[in-house]
Short mmCIF file of C-alpha atoms in Angstrom, two decimals:
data_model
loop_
_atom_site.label_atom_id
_atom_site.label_comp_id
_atom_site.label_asym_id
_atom_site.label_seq_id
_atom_site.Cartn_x
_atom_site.Cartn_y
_atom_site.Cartn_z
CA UNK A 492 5.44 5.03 -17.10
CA UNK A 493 4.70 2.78 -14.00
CA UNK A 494 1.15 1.17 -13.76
CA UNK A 495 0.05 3.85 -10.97
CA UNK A 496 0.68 6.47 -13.46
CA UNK A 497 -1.05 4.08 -16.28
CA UNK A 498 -4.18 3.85 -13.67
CA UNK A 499 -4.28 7.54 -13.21
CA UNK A 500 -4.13 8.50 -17.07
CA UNK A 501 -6.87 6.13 -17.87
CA UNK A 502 -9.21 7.52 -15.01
CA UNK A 503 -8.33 10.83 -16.28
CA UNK A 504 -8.92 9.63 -19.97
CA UNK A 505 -12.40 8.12 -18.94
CA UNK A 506 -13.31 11.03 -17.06
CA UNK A 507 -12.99 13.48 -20.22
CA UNK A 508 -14.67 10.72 -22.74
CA UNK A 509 -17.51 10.55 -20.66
CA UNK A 510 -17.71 14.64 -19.93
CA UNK A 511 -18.56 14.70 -23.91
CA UNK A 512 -21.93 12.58 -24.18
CA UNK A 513 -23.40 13.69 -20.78
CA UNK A 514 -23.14 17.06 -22.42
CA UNK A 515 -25.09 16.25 -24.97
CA UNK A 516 -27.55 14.63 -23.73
CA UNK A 517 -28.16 17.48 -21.28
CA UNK A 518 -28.28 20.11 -24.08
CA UNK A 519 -30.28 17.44 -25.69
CA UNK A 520 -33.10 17.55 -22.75
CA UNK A 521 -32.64 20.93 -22.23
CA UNK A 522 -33.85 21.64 -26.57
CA UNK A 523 -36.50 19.45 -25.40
CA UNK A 524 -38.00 21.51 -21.89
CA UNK A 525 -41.26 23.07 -23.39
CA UNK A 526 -42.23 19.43 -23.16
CA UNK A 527 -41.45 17.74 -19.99
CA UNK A 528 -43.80 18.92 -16.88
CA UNK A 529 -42.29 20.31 -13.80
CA UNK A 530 -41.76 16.74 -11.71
CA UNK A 531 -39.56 16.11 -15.17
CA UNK A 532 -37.71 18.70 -14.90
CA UNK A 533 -36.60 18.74 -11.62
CA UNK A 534 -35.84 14.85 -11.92
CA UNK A 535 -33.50 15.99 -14.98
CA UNK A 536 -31.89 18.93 -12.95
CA UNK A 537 -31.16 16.83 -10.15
CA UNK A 538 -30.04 14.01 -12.24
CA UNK A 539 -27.50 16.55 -13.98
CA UNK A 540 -26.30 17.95 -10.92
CA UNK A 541 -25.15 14.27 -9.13
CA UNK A 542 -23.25 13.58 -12.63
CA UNK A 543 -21.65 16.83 -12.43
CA UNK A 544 -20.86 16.24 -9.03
CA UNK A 545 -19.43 12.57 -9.78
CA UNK A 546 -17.44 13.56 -12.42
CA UNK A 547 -16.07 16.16 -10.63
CA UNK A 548 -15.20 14.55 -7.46
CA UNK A 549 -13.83 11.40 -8.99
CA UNK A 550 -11.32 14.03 -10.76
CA UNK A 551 -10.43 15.17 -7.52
CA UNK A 552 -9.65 12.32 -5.95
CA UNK A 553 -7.54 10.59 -8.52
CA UNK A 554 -5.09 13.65 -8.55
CA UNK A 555 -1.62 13.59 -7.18
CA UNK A 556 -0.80 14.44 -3.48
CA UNK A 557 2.14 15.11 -1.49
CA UNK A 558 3.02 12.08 0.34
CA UNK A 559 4.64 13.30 3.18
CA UNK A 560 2.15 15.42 3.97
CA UNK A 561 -0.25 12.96 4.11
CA UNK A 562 1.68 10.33 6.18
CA UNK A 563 2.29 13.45 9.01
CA UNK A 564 -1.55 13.67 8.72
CA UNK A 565 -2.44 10.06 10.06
CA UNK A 566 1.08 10.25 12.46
CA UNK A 567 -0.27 13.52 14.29
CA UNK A 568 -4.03 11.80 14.99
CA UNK A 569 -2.80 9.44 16.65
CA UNK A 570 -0.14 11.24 18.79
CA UNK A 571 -2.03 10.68 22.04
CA UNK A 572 -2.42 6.67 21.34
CA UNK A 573 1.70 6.17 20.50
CA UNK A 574 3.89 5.15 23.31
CA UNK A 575 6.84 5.77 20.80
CA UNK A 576 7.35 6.39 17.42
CA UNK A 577 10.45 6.92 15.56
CA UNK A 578 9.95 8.79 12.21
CA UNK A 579 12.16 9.33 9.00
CA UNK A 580 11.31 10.80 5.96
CA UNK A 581 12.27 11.16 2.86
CA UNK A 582 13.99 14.11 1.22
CA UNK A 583 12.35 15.51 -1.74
CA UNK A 584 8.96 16.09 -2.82
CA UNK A 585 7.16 12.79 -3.69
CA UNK A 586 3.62 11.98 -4.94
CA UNK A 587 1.38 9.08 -5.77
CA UNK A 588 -1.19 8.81 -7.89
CA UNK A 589 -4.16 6.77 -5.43
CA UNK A 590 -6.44 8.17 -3.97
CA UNK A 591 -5.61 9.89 -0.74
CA UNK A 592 -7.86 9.81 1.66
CA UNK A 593 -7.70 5.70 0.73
CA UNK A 594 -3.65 5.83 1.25
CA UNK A 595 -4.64 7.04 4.32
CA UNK A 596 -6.80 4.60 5.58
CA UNK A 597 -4.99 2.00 4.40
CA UNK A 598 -1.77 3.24 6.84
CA UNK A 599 -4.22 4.32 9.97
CA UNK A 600 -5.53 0.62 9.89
CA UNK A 601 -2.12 -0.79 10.07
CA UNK A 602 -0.85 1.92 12.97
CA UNK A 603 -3.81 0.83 14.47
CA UNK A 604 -2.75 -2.71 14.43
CA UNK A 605 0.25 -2.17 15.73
CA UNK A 606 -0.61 0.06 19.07
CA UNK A 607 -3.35 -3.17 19.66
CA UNK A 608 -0.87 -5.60 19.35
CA UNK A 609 1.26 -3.97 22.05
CA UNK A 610 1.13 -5.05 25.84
CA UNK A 611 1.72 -2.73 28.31
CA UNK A 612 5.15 -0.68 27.18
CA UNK A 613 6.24 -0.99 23.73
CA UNK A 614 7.53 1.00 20.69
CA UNK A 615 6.38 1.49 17.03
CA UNK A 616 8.73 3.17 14.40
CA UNK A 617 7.56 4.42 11.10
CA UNK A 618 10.65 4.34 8.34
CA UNK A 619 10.47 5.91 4.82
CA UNK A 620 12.97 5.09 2.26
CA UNK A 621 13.15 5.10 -1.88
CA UNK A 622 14.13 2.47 -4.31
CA UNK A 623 14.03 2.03 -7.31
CA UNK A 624 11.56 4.87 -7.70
CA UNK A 625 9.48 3.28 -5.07
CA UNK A 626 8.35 4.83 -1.73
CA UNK A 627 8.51 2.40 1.09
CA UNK A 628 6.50 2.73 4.11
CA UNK A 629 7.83 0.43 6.79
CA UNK A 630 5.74 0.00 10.41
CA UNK A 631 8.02 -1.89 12.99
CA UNK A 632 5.82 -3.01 16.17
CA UNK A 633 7.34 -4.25 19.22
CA UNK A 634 4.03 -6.25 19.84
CA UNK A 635 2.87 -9.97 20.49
CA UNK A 636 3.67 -11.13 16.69
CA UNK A 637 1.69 -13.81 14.60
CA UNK A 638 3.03 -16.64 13.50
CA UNK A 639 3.11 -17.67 9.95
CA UNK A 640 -0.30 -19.51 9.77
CA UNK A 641 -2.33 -16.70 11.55
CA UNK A 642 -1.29 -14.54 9.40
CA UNK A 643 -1.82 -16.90 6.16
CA UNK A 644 -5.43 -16.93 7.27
CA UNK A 645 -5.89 -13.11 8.25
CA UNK A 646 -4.84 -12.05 4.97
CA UNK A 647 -6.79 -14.96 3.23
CA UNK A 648 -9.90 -14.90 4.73
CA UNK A 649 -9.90 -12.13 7.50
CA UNK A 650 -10.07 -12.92 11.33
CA UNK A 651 -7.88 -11.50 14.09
CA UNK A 652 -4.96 -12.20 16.08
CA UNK A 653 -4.93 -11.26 20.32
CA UNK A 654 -8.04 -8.77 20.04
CA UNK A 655 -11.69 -9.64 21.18
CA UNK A 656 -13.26 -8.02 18.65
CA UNK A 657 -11.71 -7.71 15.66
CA UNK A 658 -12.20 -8.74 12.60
CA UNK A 659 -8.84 -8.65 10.41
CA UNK A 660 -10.29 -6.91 7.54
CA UNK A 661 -8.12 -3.69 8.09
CA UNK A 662 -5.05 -5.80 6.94
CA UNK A 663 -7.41 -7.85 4.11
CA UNK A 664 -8.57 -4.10 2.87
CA UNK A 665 -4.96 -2.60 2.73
CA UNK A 666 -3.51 -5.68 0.59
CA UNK A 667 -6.93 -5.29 -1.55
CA UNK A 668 -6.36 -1.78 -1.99
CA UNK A 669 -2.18 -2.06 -2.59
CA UNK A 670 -2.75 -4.55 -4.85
CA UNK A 671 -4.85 -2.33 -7.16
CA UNK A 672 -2.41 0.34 -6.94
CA UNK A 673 -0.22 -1.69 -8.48
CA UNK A 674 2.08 -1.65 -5.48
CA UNK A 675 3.15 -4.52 -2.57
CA UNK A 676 1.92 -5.46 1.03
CA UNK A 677 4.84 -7.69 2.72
CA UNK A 678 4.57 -8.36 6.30
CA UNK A 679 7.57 -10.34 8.43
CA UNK A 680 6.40 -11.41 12.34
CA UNK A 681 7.55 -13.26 14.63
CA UNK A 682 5.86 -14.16 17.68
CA UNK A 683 6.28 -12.88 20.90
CA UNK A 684 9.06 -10.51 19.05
CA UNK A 685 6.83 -7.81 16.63
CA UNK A 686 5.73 -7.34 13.23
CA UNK A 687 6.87 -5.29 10.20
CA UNK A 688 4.52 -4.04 7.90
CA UNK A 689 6.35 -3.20 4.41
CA UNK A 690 3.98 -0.81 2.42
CA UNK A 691 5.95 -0.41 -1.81
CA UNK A 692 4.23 2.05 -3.59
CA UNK A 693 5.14 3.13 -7.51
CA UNK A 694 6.55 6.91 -7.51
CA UNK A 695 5.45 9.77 -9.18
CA UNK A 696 8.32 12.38 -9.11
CA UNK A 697 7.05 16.10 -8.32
CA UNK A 698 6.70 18.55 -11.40
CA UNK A 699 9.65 20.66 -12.22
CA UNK A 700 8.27 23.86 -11.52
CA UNK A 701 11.61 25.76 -12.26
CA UNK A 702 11.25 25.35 -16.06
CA UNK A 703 14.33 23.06 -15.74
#
């Protein structure tokens, strides 16, 4: 099992041990209700509904999406800010086991890096491919580049590279976030050439639903 899946099950282990004692302790305060006055009660009610609600929503968002799906998601927002993009996907139905809306992120900061980094005309191309039961995201920009100690320090301590206001932290977050994943952030530039962005994320294969 790789360590995505590892992260996953122990979530969804934490999230049913701790489903358990909340339980009791709201049956617990419920035995008890002759006794608590009304600002007590609805402090416990409203209490029991955020834990519900946390429990519930953390389940949500740990479970496994489709991950094509969710990379033609960010592509198609940002249709009207691409000069060119080249995509290829992979065949087959993969999934990951992060959360998605946070995969998502991660990949709109880096598009968004890209387009910046571009002067007048240029191109970015989005490549899939799998290896080793590993999805790869790669983001090709035909931009300005960094050289090797910009980008040392951008990914150390945040800071950016040919924009007035930014701040680098898109690129610090998405290393953060990969890194906790248990998967790899890579990035090859060369200046006054274009960047690559090499996203390696651990695979989940898609349930046999054919009972085969």
């Amino acid at each position: 099992m790789n360590m995505a899946a590892n992260m996953n099950l122990e979530n969804q282990m934490l999230l049913h041990d701790l489903k358990s004692p909340v339980q009791a302790l709201c049956a617990l305060i419920e035995s008890a209700m002759d006794s608590l006055d009304r600002e007590q009660i609805k402090l416990f009610n409203k209490a029991k509904s955020r834990a519900s609600e946390l429990l519930t929503t953390r389940k949500k968002k740990l479970s496994d999406f489709h991950v094509e799906d969710a990379i033609n998601e960010v592509i198609s927002e940002k249709q009207n800010r691409l000069k060119d993009i080249q995509i290829k996907l992979p065949k087959g139905n993969h999934f990951l086991s992060v959360e998605r809306k946070e995969f998502q992120r991660v990949l709109s900061n880096i598009i968004d890096n890209a387009i910046d980094a571009i002067e007048n005309k240029g191109g970015i191309s989005i490549k899939t491919n799998l290896h080793k039961n590993h999805l790869n995201i790669h983001i090709r920009d035909t931009g300005k580049g960094i050289d090797d100690l910009t980008l040392m320090r951008i990914l150390k301590t945040g800071g950016s590279f040919g924009k007035a206001h930014g701040s680098g932290l898109g690129l610090m977050h998405a290393k953060k976030s990969m890194n906790q994943w248990g998967g790899k952030l890579e990035i090859d530039s060369l200046q006054g050439h274009g960047t690559v962005v090499s996203l390696s994320f651990p695979l989940e294969k898609a349930p046999n639903k054919g009972g085969l």
